[in-house]
mmCIF file of C-alpha atoms in Angstrom:
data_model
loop_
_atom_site.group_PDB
_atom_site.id
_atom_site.type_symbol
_atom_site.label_atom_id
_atom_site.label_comp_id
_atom_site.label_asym_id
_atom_site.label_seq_id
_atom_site.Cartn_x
_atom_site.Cartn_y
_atom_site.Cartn_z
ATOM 1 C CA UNK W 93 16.192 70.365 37.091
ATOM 2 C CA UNK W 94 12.986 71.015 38.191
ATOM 3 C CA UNK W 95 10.693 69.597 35.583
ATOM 4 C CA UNK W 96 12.602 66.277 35.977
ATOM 5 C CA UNK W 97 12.160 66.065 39.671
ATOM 6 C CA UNK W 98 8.510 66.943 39.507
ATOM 7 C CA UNK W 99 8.179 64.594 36.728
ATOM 8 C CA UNK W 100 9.898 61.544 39.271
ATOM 9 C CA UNK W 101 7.779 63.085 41.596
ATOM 10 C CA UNK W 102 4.246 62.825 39.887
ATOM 11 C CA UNK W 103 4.886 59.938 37.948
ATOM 12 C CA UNK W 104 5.982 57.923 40.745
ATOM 13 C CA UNK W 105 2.991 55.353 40.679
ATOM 14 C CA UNK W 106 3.578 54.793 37.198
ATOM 15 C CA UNK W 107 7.191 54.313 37.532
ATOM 16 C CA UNK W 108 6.959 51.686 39.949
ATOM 17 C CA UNK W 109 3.680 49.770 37.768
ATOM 18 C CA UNK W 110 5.982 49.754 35.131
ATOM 19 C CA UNK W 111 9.043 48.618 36.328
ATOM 20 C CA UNK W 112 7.279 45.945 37.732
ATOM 21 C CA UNK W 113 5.706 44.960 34.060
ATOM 22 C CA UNK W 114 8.987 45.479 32.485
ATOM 23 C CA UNK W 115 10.067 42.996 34.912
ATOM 24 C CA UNK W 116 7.195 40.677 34.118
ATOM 25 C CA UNK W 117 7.326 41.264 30.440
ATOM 26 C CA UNK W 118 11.216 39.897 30.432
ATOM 27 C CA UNK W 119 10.139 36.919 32.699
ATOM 28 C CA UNK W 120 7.354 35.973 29.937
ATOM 29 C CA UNK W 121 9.838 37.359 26.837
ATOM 30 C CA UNK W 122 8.338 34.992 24.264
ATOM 31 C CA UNK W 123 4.912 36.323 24.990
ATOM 32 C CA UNK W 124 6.040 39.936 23.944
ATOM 33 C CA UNK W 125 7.080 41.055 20.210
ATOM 34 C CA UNK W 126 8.888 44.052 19.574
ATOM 35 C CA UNK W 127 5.596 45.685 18.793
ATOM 36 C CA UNK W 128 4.045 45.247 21.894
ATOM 37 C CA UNK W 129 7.259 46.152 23.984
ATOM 38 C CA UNK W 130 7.794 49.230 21.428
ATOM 39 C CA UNK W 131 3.785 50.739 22.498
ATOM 40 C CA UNK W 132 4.509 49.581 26.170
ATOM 41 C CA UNK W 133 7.685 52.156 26.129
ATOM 42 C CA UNK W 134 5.968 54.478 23.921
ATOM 43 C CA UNK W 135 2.810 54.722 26.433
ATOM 44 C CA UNK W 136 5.239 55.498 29.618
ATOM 45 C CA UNK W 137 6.437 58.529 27.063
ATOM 46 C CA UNK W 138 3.207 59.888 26.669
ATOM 47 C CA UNK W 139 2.718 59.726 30.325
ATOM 48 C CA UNK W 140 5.925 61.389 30.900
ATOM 49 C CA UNK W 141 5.025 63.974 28.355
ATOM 50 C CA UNK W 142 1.413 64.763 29.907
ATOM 51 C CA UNK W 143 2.818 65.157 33.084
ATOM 52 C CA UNK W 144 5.717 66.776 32.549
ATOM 53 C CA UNK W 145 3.854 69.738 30.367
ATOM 54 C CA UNK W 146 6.084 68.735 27.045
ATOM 55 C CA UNK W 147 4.801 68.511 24.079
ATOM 56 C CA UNK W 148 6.892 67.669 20.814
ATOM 57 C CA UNK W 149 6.581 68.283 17.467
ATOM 58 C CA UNK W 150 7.381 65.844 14.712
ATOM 59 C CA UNK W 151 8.329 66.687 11.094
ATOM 60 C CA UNK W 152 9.798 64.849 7.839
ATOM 61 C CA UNK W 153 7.722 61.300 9.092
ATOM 62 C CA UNK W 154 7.180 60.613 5.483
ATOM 63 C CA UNK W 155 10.773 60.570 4.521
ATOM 64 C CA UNK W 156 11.203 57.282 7.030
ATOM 65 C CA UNK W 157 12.148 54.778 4.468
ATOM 66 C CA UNK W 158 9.299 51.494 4.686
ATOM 67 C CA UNK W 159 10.072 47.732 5.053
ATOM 68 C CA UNK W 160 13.832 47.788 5.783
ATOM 69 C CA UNK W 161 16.073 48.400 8.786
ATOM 70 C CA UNK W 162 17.799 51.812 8.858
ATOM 71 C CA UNK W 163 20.177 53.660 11.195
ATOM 72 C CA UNK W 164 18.640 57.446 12.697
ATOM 73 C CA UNK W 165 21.673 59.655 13.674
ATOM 74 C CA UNK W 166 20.726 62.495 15.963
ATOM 75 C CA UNK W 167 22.197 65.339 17.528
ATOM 76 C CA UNK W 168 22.508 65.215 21.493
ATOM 77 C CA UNK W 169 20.809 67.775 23.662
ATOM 78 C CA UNK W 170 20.020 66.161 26.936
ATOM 79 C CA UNK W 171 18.662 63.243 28.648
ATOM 80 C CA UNK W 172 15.089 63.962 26.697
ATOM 81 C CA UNK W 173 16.489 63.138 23.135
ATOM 82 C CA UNK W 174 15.623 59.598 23.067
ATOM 83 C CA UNK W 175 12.584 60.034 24.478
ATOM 84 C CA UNK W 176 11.302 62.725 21.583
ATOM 85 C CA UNK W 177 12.218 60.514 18.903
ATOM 86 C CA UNK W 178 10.324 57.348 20.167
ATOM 87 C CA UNK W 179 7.100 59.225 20.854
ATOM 88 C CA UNK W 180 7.379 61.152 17.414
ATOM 89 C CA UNK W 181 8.797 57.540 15.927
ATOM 90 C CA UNK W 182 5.585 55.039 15.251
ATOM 91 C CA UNK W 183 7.038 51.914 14.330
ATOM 92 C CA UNK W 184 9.350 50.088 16.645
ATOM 93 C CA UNK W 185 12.732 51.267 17.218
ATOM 94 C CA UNK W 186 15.817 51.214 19.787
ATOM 95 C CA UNK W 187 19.098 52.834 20.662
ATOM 96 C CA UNK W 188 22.860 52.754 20.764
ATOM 97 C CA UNK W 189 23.749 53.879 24.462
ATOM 98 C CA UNK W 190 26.501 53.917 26.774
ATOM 99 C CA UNK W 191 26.805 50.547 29.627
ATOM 100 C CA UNK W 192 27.423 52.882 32.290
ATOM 101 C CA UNK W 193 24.131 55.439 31.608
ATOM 102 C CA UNK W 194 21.922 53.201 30.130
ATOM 103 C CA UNK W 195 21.678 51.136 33.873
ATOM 104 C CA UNK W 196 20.677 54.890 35.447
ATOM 105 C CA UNK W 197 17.511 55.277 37.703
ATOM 106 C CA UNK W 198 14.541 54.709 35.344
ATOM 107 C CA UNK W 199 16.863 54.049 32.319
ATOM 108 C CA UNK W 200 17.545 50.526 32.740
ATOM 109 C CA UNK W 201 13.929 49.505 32.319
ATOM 110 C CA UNK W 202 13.644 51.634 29.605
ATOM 111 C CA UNK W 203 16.512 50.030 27.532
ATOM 112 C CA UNK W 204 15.301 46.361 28.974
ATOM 113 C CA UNK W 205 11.992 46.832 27.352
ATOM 114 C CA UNK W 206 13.174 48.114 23.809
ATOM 115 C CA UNK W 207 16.278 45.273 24.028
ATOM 116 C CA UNK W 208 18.629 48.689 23.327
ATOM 117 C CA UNK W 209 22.329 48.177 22.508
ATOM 118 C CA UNK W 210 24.619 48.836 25.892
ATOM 119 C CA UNK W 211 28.354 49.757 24.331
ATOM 120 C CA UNK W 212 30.673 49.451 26.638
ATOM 121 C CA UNK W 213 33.107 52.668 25.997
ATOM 122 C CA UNK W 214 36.125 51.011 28.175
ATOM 123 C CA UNK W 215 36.221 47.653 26.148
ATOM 124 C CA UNK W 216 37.492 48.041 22.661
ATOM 125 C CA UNK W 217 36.227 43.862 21.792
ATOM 126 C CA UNK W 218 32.760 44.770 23.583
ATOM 127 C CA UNK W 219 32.519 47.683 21.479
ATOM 128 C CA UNK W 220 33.055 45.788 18.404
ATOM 129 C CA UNK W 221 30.842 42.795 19.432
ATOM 130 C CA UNK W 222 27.994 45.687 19.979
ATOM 131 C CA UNK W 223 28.556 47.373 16.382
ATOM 132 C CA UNK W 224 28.479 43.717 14.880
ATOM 133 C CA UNK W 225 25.404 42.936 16.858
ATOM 134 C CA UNK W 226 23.991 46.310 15.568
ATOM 135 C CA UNK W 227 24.675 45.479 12.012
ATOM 136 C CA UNK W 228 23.029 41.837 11.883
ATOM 137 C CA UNK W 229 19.934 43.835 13.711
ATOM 138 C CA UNK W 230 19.777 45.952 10.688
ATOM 139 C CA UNK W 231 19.961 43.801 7.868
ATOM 140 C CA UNK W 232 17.085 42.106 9.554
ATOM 141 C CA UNK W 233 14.803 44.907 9.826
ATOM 142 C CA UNK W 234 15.335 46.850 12.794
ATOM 143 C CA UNK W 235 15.885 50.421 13.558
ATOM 144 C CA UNK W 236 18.125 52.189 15.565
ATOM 145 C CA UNK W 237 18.560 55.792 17.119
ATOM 146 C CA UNK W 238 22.383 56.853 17.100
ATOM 147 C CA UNK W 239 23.680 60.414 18.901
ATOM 148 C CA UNK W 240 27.191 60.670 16.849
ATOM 149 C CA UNK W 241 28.500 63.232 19.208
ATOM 150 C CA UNK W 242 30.819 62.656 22.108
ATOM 151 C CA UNK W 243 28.358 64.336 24.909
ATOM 152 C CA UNK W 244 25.417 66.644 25.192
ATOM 153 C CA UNK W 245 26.522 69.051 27.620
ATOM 154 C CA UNK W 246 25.759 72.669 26.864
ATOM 155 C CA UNK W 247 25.233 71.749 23.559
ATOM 156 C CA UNK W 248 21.920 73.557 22.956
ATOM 157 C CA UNK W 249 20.892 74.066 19.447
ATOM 158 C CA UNK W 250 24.276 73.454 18.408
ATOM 159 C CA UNK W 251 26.206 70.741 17.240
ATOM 160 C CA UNK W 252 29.960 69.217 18.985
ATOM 161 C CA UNK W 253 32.045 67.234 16.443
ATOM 162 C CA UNK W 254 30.305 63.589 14.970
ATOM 163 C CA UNK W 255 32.471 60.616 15.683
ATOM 164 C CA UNK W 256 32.935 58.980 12.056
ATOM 165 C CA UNK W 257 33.522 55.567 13.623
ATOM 166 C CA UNK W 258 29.376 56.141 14.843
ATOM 167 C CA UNK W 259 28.236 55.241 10.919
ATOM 168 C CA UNK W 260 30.284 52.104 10.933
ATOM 169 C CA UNK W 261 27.119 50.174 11.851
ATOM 170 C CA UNK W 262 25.062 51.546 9.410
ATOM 171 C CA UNK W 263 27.654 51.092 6.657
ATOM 172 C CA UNK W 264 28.429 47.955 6.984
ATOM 173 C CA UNK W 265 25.081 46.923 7.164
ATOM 174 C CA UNK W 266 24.594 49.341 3.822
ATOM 175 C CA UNK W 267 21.282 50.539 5.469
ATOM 176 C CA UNK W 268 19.546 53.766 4.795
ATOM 177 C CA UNK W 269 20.777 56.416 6.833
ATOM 178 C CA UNK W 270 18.608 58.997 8.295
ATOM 179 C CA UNK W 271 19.492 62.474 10.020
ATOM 180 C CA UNK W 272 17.530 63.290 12.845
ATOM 181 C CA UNK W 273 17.750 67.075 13.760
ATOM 182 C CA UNK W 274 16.587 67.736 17.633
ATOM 183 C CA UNK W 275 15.973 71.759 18.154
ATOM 184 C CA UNK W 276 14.580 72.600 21.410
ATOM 185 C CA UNK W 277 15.086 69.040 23.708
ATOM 186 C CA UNK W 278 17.161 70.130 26.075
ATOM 187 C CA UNK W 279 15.053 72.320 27.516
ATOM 188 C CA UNK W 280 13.147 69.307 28.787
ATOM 189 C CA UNK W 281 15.341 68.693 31.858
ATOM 190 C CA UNK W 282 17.295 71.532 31.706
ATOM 191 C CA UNK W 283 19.559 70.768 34.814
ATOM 192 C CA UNK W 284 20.093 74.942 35.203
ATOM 193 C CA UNK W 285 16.442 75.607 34.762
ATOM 194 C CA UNK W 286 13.724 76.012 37.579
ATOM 195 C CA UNK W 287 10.630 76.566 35.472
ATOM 196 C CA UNK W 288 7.380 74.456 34.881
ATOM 197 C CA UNK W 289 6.369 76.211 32.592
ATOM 198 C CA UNK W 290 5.235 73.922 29.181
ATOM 199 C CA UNK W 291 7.982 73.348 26.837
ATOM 200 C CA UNK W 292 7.501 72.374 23.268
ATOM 201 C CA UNK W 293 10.611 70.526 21.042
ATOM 202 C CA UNK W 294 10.828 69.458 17.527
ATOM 203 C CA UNK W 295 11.838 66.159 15.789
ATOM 204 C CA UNK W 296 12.841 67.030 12.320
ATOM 205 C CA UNK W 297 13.213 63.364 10.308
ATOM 206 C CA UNK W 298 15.601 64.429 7.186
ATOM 207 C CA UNK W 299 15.734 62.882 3.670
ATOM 208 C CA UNK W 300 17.591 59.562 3.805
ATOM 209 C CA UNK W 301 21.187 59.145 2.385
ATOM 210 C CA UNK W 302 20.747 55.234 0.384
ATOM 211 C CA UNK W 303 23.963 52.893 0.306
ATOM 212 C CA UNK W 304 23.638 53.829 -3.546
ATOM 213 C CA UNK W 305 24.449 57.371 -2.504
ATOM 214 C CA UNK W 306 27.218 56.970 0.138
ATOM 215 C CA UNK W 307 28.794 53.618 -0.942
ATOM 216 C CA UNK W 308 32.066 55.365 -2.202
ATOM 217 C CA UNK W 309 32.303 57.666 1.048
ATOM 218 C CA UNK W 310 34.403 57.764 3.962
ATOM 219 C CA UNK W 311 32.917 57.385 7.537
ATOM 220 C CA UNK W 312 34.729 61.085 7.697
ATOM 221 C CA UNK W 313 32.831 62.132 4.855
ATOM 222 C CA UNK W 314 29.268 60.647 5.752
ATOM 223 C CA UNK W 315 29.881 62.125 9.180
ATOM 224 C CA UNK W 316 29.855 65.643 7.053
ATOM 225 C CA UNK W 317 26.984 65.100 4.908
ATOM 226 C CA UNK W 318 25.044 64.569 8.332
ATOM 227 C CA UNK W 319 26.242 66.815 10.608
ATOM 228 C CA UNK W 320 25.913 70.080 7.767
ATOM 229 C CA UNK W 321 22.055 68.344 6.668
ATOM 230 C CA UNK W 322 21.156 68.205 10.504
ATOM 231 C CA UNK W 323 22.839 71.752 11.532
ATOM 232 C CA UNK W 324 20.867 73.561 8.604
ATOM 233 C CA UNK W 325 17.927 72.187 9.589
ATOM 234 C CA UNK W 326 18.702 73.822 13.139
ATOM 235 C CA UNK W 327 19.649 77.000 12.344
ATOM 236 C CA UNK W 328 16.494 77.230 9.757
ATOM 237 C CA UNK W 329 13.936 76.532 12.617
ATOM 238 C CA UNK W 330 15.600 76.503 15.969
#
């Protein structure tokens, strides 16, 4: 709790210049690609991270597959996840998030900026116009960070059940899918924590599992293969 109120706290001036070039940047949208607006976010990040005394460690870049769209699916921790991928992440990228938390303090710019996916959970026909919207996305080159899991709360380094239905998007686009193991993130903004003192996470990008390899699968069954590939990753560094 305390890192992310002295984090607000420091970071104030920079909050408020950025929300006021988000602001600009969606006023002039045509003038922006999704490169620029990808090193805009990933620039607030690293300001974040400087002030905040985190520092994150990335592994497994090389396996990111090159040239195509793919789908990341990550374990939850906390409200630092996303923000860990994207700085360890170098080309552009964007997320899957809930309507209601994605328009949070701070958060709404955030998802403005990277044109995120808002799902929301009380609307079965806006859910399924989001996962269609995610698809199309995909096939045309972009990438997207999913957290399969129902919640992050007292997770830790360990893992809640995977919602199967979560790699619909990725299978019907038949996009690579890539297991993204967070150890260490929510210690970031630990709500039960009081300590400044510098934190260090790890981004661990796994091997990705091809169409050609998961093509005959269940969503149950990919949900498996992802979950056990992203927990032994855990348990071998955490």
């Amino acid at each position: 709790m305390l890192r992310l109120v002295w984090v607000i706290l420091v970071s104030m001036p920079f909050i408020m210049y950025y929300a006021l070039r988000v602001t600009y940047v969606e006023k002039h949208r045509d003038s922006y690609d999704e490169a620029t607006r990808y090193k805009i976010a990933r620039h607030m990040v690293a300001i974040m991270k400087h002030n905040g005394g985190i520092r994150t460690k990335a592994y497994g870049v090389e396996n990111l597959p090159k040239d195509c769209g793919y789908v990341m699916y990550a374990n939850h921790q906390g409200k630092y996840d996303t923000l860990g991928i994207i700085g360890a992440h170098a080309q552009p990228c964007t997320i899957l998030i809930d309507e209601k938390r994605s328009h949070l303090i701070f958060a709404n710019e955030f998802i403005t900026l990277l044109k995120g996916c808002r799902i929301d959970k009380s609307d079965i026909r806006a859910q399924v116009k989001a996962i269609y919207q995610i698809i199309e996305e995909v096939k045309k080159g972009r990438r997207y960070i999913v957290f399969p899991e129902g919640g992050y709360k007292n997770n830790h380094n360990s893992l809640q059940e995977f919602l199967p239905g979560a790699f619909k998007c990725a299978i019907k686009a038949k996009s690579p899918i890539v297991p993204v193991a967070l150890i260490n993130s929510y210690k970031v903004f630990d709500l039960s924590s009081f300590s400044l003192i510098p934190v260090t996470t790890q981004v661990h990008f796994l091997e990705p599992i091809y169409y050609e390899e998961y093509k005959g699968l269940s969503s149950v069954q990919i949900s498996n293969i992802v979950k056990d590939r992203i927990n032994e990753t855990i348990k071998k560094y955490a």
